[in-house]
Coordinates of C-alpha atoms and ligand atoms in Angstrom, one line a residue:
M1 CA -17.6 -8.0 -12.5
E2 CA -18.7 -10.3 -15.3
H3 CA -18.9 -7.2 -17.4
L4 CA -15.4 -6.2 -16.5
D5 CA -13.8 -9.5 -16.7
K6 CA -12.3 -9.0 -20.1
E7 CA -11.2 -5.4 -19.6
V8 CA -9.2 -7.0 -16.6
L9 CA -7.9 -9.6 -18.6
N10 CA -6.6 -7.0 -21.2
A11 CA -4.9 -5.1 -18.4
I12 CA -2.7 -7.8 -17.4
P13 CA -0.1 -7.0 -19.9
V14 CA -0.8 -3.3 -20.0
F15 CA -0.2 -2.8 -16.0
L16 CA 1.8 -5.9 -15.0
K17 CA 5.2 -6.8 -16.1
S18 CA 6.0 -10.4 -17.4
V19 CA 7.7 -12.7 -14.9
E20 CA 11.0 -12.9 -17.1
S21 CA 11.4 -9.1 -17.6
I22 CA 10.6 -7.8 -13.9
W23 CA 13.4 -7.0 -11.3
Q24 CA 13.7 -9.9 -8.8
P25 CA 14.9 -9.4 -5.1
T26 CA 18.5 -10.9 -5.9
D27 CA 19.2 -8.3 -8.4
F28 CA 19.8 -5.9 -5.6
L29 CA 21.4 -7.9 -2.7
P30 CA 24.6 -9.5 -2.0
L31 CA 24.8 -13.1 -3.4
S32 CA 25.6 -15.7 -0.7
N33 CA 27.3 -17.9 -3.3
E34 CA 29.9 -15.2 -4.0
D35 CA 33.3 -14.7 -2.2
S36 CA 32.3 -10.8 -2.2
F37 CA 29.2 -11.7 0.0
F38 CA 30.8 -10.9 3.3
D39 CA 32.3 -7.8 2.2
E40 CA 28.8 -6.8 0.5
V41 CA 27.1 -7.4 3.7
R42 CA 29.7 -5.4 5.6
E43 CA 29.0 -2.5 3.5
L44 CA 25.2 -3.0 3.6
R45 CA 25.5 -3.0 7.3
E46 CA 27.4 0.2 7.6
K47 CA 25.2 2.2 5.5
A48 CA 22.3 0.9 7.6
N49 CA 23.8 1.9 10.8
G50 CA 23.4 5.7 9.4
L51 CA 19.5 5.3 8.8
S52 CA 17.6 7.3 11.7
Y53 CA 15.4 5.6 14.1
D54 CA 12.1 6.8 12.6
L55 CA 13.0 5.7 9.1
L56 CA 13.8 2.3 10.2
A57 CA 10.6 2.2 12.2
V58 CA 8.7 3.2 9.2
L59 CA 10.7 0.8 6.7
I60 CA 9.6 -1.9 9.3
G61 CA 6.2 -1.1 9.2
D62 CA 6.0 -0.9 5.4
T63 CA 7.4 -4.4 5.3
L64 CA 5.1 -5.8 7.5
T65 CA 2.3 -4.2 5.5
E66 CA 3.9 -5.9 2.3
E67 CA 4.2 -9.2 4.1
A68 CA 0.5 -9.6 4.9
L69 CA 0.2 -9.9 1.3
P70 CA -2.0 -13.1 1.6
T71 CA -4.7 -11.3 3.5
Y72 CA -4.9 -9.1 0.5
E73 CA -5.0 -11.7 -2.1
T74 CA -7.6 -13.5 -0.1
W75 CA -9.9 -10.4 0.0
L76 CA -9.5 -9.5 -3.5
S77 CA -10.2 -13.2 -4.8
L78 CA -13.7 -12.9 -2.6
I79 CA -15.2 -10.2 -4.9
K80 CA -15.8 -12.5 -7.7
P81 CA -16.9 -16.1 -6.5
V82 CA -14.5 -18.8 -7.7
T83 CA -16.2 -21.2 -9.9
E84 CA -14.9 -23.7 -12.3
D85 CA -13.6 -20.8 -14.3
S86 CA -10.8 -19.8 -12.0
D87 CA -9.0 -18.8 -15.2
G88 CA -11.3 -15.9 -15.9
G89 CA -9.7 -12.3 -16.1
W90 CA -10.1 -11.2 -12.5
H91 CA -8.6 -14.2 -10.8
Q92 CA -5.9 -14.2 -13.3
W93 CA -5.4 -10.6 -12.3
V94 CA -5.5 -11.3 -8.7
R95 CA -2.8 -14.1 -9.0
A96 CA -0.4 -12.0 -11.4
W97 CA -0.7 -8.7 -9.1
T98 CA 0.3 -11.0 -6.2
S99 CA 3.2 -12.4 -7.8
E100 CA 4.3 -8.8 -8.2
E101 CA 3.6 -8.0 -4.9
N102 CA 5.2 -10.8 -3.1
R103 CA 8.7 -9.5 -4.4
H104 CA 8.1 -6.5 -2.1
G105 CA 7.9 -8.2 1.3
D106 CA 10.8 -10.6 0.2
I107 CA 13.2 -8.0 -0.7
L108 CA 12.6 -5.7 2.4
N109 CA 12.9 -8.4 4.7
K110 CA 16.2 -9.8 3.4
Y111 CA 17.5 -6.3 3.4
L112 CA 16.4 -5.9 7.0
Y113 CA 17.8 -9.4 8.1
L114 CA 21.0 -8.3 6.6
S115 CA 21.2 -4.9 8.0
G116 CA 21.8 -6.3 11.7
R117 CA 19.6 -3.5 13.1
V118 CA 16.4 -5.4 13.5
N119 CA 15.3 -8.0 16.1
M120 CA 14.1 -10.3 13.5
R121 CA 12.0 -12.4 16.0
E122 CA 10.1 -9.7 17.1
M123 CA 9.4 -8.5 13.4
E124 CA 8.2 -12.1 12.7
I125 CA 5.9 -12.1 15.4
S126 CA 4.2 -8.9 14.3
T127 CA 3.7 -10.5 10.8
Q128 CA 2.0 -13.7 12.0
Y129 CA -0.1 -11.5 14.3
L130 CA -0.8 -9.4 11.5
L131 CA -2.0 -12.2 9.1
A132 CA -4.0 -13.9 11.8
D133 CA -5.8 -10.5 12.9
G134 CA -6.5 -9.9 9.0
F135 CA -8.2 -6.4 8.5
D136 CA -11.4 -4.6 8.3
I137 CA -11.4 -1.8 5.8
G138 CA -15.1 -1.5 5.0
T139 CA -15.3 -2.6 1.3
A140 CA -17.3 -6.1 2.1
K141 CA -17.2 -7.8 -1.1
D142 CA -18.1 -4.9 -3.2
P143 CA -15.9 -4.6 -6.3
Y144 CA -16.7 -0.7 -6.6
R145 CA -15.6 -0.2 -2.8
T146 CA -12.4 -2.3 -3.5
F147 CA -11.3 -0.6 -6.8
I148 CA -11.6 2.9 -5.1
Y149 CA -10.0 1.4 -2.0
T150 CA -6.8 -0.4 -4.1
S151 CA -6.6 3.1 -6.2
F152 CA -6.1 4.9 -3.0
Q153 CA -3.9 2.5 -1.3
E154 CA -1.6 1.6 -4.1
L155 CA -1.0 5.6 -4.6
A156 CA -0.2 5.5 -0.4
T157 CA 2.1 2.7 -0.9
N158 CA 3.8 4.4 -3.9
L159 CA 4.4 7.6 -2.0
S160 CA 5.4 6.0 1.3
H161 CA 7.9 3.9 -0.5
R162 CA 9.1 7.0 -2.6
R163 CA 9.8 8.9 0.4
V164 CA 11.8 6.1 2.2
A165 CA 13.9 6.0 -1.0
Q166 CA 14.7 9.8 -0.8
I167 CA 15.2 9.8 3.1
A168 CA 17.4 6.6 2.9
K169 CA 19.6 8.5 0.0
A170 CA 19.7 11.6 2.2
E171 CA 20.8 9.2 5.0
G172 CA 23.6 7.8 2.9
D173 CA 22.1 4.2 2.1
D174 CA 22.1 4.1 -1.6
L175 CA 21.2 0.6 -1.8
L176 CA 17.8 1.0 0.3
A177 CA 17.1 4.1 -1.9
R178 CA 17.2 1.8 -5.1
I179 CA 15.3 -1.0 -3.5
C180 CA 12.6 1.3 -2.2
G181 CA 12.4 3.2 -5.5
N182 CA 11.9 0.1 -7.7
V183 CA 9.3 -1.0 -5.3
A184 CA 7.6 2.5 -5.5
S185 CA 7.4 1.8 -9.5
D186 CA 5.7 -1.3 -9.0
E187 CA 3.0 0.4 -6.8
M188 CA 2.5 3.1 -9.3
R189 CA 1.7 0.6 -12.2
H190 CA -0.7 -1.1 -9.7
A191 CA -2.6 2.1 -9.0
N192 CA -2.7 3.2 -12.7
A193 CA -4.4 -0.1 -13.1
Y194 CA -7.1 0.0 -10.5
K195 CA -7.9 3.5 -11.4
S196 CA -8.3 2.6 -14.9
F197 CA -10.9 -0.2 -13.4
V198 CA -12.8 2.5 -11.5
S199 CA -12.7 4.8 -14.7
K200 CA -14.4 1.8 -16.8
I201 CA -17.2 1.2 -13.9
L202 CA -17.8 5.1 -13.6
Q203 CA -19.0 5.1 -17.2
L204 CA -21.4 2.3 -16.5
D205 CA -22.7 2.9 -13.4
P206 CA -21.8 6.8 -12.1
N207 CA -24.5 6.9 -9.5
E208 CA -23.4 3.6 -7.5
V209 CA -19.8 4.3 -7.9
M210 CA -20.2 7.9 -6.6
I211 CA -22.2 6.5 -3.7
A212 CA -19.3 3.7 -3.0
F213 CA -16.8 6.6 -3.0
E214 CA -18.6 8.6 -0.6
D215 CA -19.0 5.8 1.8
M216 CA -15.2 4.8 1.7
M217 CA -14.5 8.6 2.4
R218 CA -16.8 8.9 5.1
R219 CA -15.2 5.7 6.7
K220 CA -11.8 7.2 5.9
I221 CA -9.5 5.0 3.8
V222 CA -8.0 2.9 6.7
M223 CA -4.3 1.6 6.0
P224 CA -4.2 -2.1 5.3
A225 CA -1.9 -2.7 8.5
H226 CA -4.2 -0.9 11.1
L227 CA -4.3 -4.0 13.3
L228 CA -0.5 -4.2 13.6
R229 CA 0.7 -4.9 16.9
E230 CA 4.0 -6.3 18.6
S231 CA 4.5 -9.3 20.8
G232 CA 2.1 -8.8 24.1
M233 CA 0.5 -5.6 22.9
P234 CA -3.3 -5.2 21.9
K235 CA -4.2 -5.2 18.0
G236 CA -3.6 -1.9 16.4
S237 CA -1.1 -0.7 19.0
A238 CA 2.0 -0.5 16.9
F239 CA 0.1 0.9 13.8
T240 CA -0.4 4.1 15.7
H241 CA 3.3 4.3 16.7
F242 CA 4.2 3.5 13.2
S243 CA 2.0 6.0 11.4
D244 CA 2.9 8.7 14.0
A245 CA 6.7 8.0 12.8
A246 CA 5.7 8.3 9.1
Q247 CA 4.1 11.4 10.0
R248 CA 6.8 13.0 12.0
I249 CA 9.4 12.2 9.1
G250 CA 7.0 13.2 6.2
V251 CA 6.6 9.8 4.7
Y252 CA 3.1 9.6 4.8
T253 CA 1.1 12.4 6.2
T254 CA -2.5 13.8 6.4
T255 CA -1.6 16.3 3.7
D256 CA -0.7 13.2 1.5
Y257 CA -4.0 12.0 2.4
I258 CA -5.8 14.9 1.1
N259 CA -3.6 15.2 -2.1
I260 CA -4.3 11.7 -3.1
L261 CA -7.9 12.1 -2.8
L262 CA -7.7 15.4 -5.0
S263 CA -5.5 13.5 -7.6
L264 CA -8.4 10.7 -7.6
I265 CA -11.2 13.3 -8.1
E266 CA -9.2 15.0 -10.9
E267 CA -8.3 11.6 -12.4
W268 CA -12.2 10.2 -12.4
K269 CA -13.2 13.9 -13.3
I270 CA -15.7 13.8 -10.5
D271 CA -16.6 17.5 -10.7
S272 CA -17.9 16.9 -14.2
L273 CA -20.2 14.1 -13.5
R274 CA -23.6 14.6 -14.6
N275 CA -26.5 12.6 -15.2
L276 CA -26.5 11.6 -11.3
N277 CA -29.7 10.6 -9.3
E278 CA -30.2 12.7 -6.1
Q279 CA -28.1 10.4 -3.9
G280 CA -25.5 10.1 -6.5
E281 CA -25.2 14.2 -6.4
R282 CA -25.2 14.2 -2.8
A283 CA -22.3 11.9 -2.8
R284 CA -20.4 13.7 -5.5
D285 CA -20.9 16.9 -3.6
Y286 CA -19.7 15.6 -0.2
V287 CA -16.4 14.2 -2.1
L288 CA -15.7 17.0 -3.9
M289 CA -16.1 19.2 -0.5
L290 CA -13.9 16.8 1.7
P291 CA -10.6 17.9 0.9
D292 CA -11.0 21.5 2.1
R293 CA -12.7 20.1 5.1
L294 CA -9.7 17.7 5.9
T295 CA -7.0 20.4 5.2
K296 CA -8.8 22.7 8.1
I297 CA -8.5 19.3 10.6
A298 CA -5.0 18.9 9.3
Q299 CA -4.0 22.2 10.1
R300 CA -4.9 21.2 13.8
I301 CA -2.6 18.1 14.0
K302 CA 0.8 18.4 15.8
P303 CA 3.1 15.7 15.1
Q304 CA 3.7 13.2 18.2
P305 CA 7.0 13.5 20.0
A306 CA 9.3 10.6 19.1
T307 CA 9.3 8.5 22.7
Y308 CA 8.3 5.3 21.6
K309 CA 10.8 2.5 21.2
F310 CA 9.5 -0.3 19.1
S311 CA 10.6 -4.2 20.1
W312 CA 11.5 -4.4 16.4
I313 CA 14.6 -2.2 16.6
H314 CA 17.9 -3.2 18.6
Q315 CA 18.8 -0.3 20.7
Ligands
FE2_1 FE1 3.7 -3.6 -2.5
FE2_2 FE1 0.8 -2.5 -4.5

């Protein structure tokens, strides 16, 4: 992390946008000081009424995932001890990244509040539980595992926000489509940043990066909201229903998981990694074989029927 600190600092203006130039949630939403506010909210609600149940459930799950941002910020800070030098590259990156990410939960929450379709109190309970429960994604405080995880995860969120945008558009909600499209493009910039950090460390320490990659893939990349629950329910129960819905409507599927893995293998040129020791070679070969193995498993997965009713959604 010491070695990478300057690279990370230089990455801030490359991959993140300045506060003054980036969009803010209010740019998309009705302004409450304007006389047109009530008409615009009525229009927003009419369009939101056309959203299908599964799409709304997935959108709520995505929003809750974004709203657990304090968990992610804490976890990212921990990979480099905070000393007096809290203005080092890494800690500046974490703060700047957090400041961009914070807009995602903000805008999606406001949209859902105005939509009239969501039991906000139930959703707020889930947010509080998710923050209190934290997560366990298997990276410990290891920067290699962390950057592999965040590369994967930012690509996964990019995909799922982008797909929600596409379905929202098809269902007639162009505002939600624009909101999720803009969130998705933020996630892509973040993915590119984390992927570039991994590329840097691959040049320095390919064996250990390869071993970390294998380890993360053996554990499977768990989603950050994997402990999601509803009021009165056990930890993780809502997450299962949320990911079933995402699989059902094609927002995030096992095939997407495999395609993200393939794109990382290509990005990091894993198949042309040479000069590895025996353990590094075994790790490389495991990762290279994995997409085919997962494809065989994916063919056996059947979508779960839509029977579950979330407490988050007004019937
Ligand atoms: Fe986000
Ligand atoms: Fe992100």
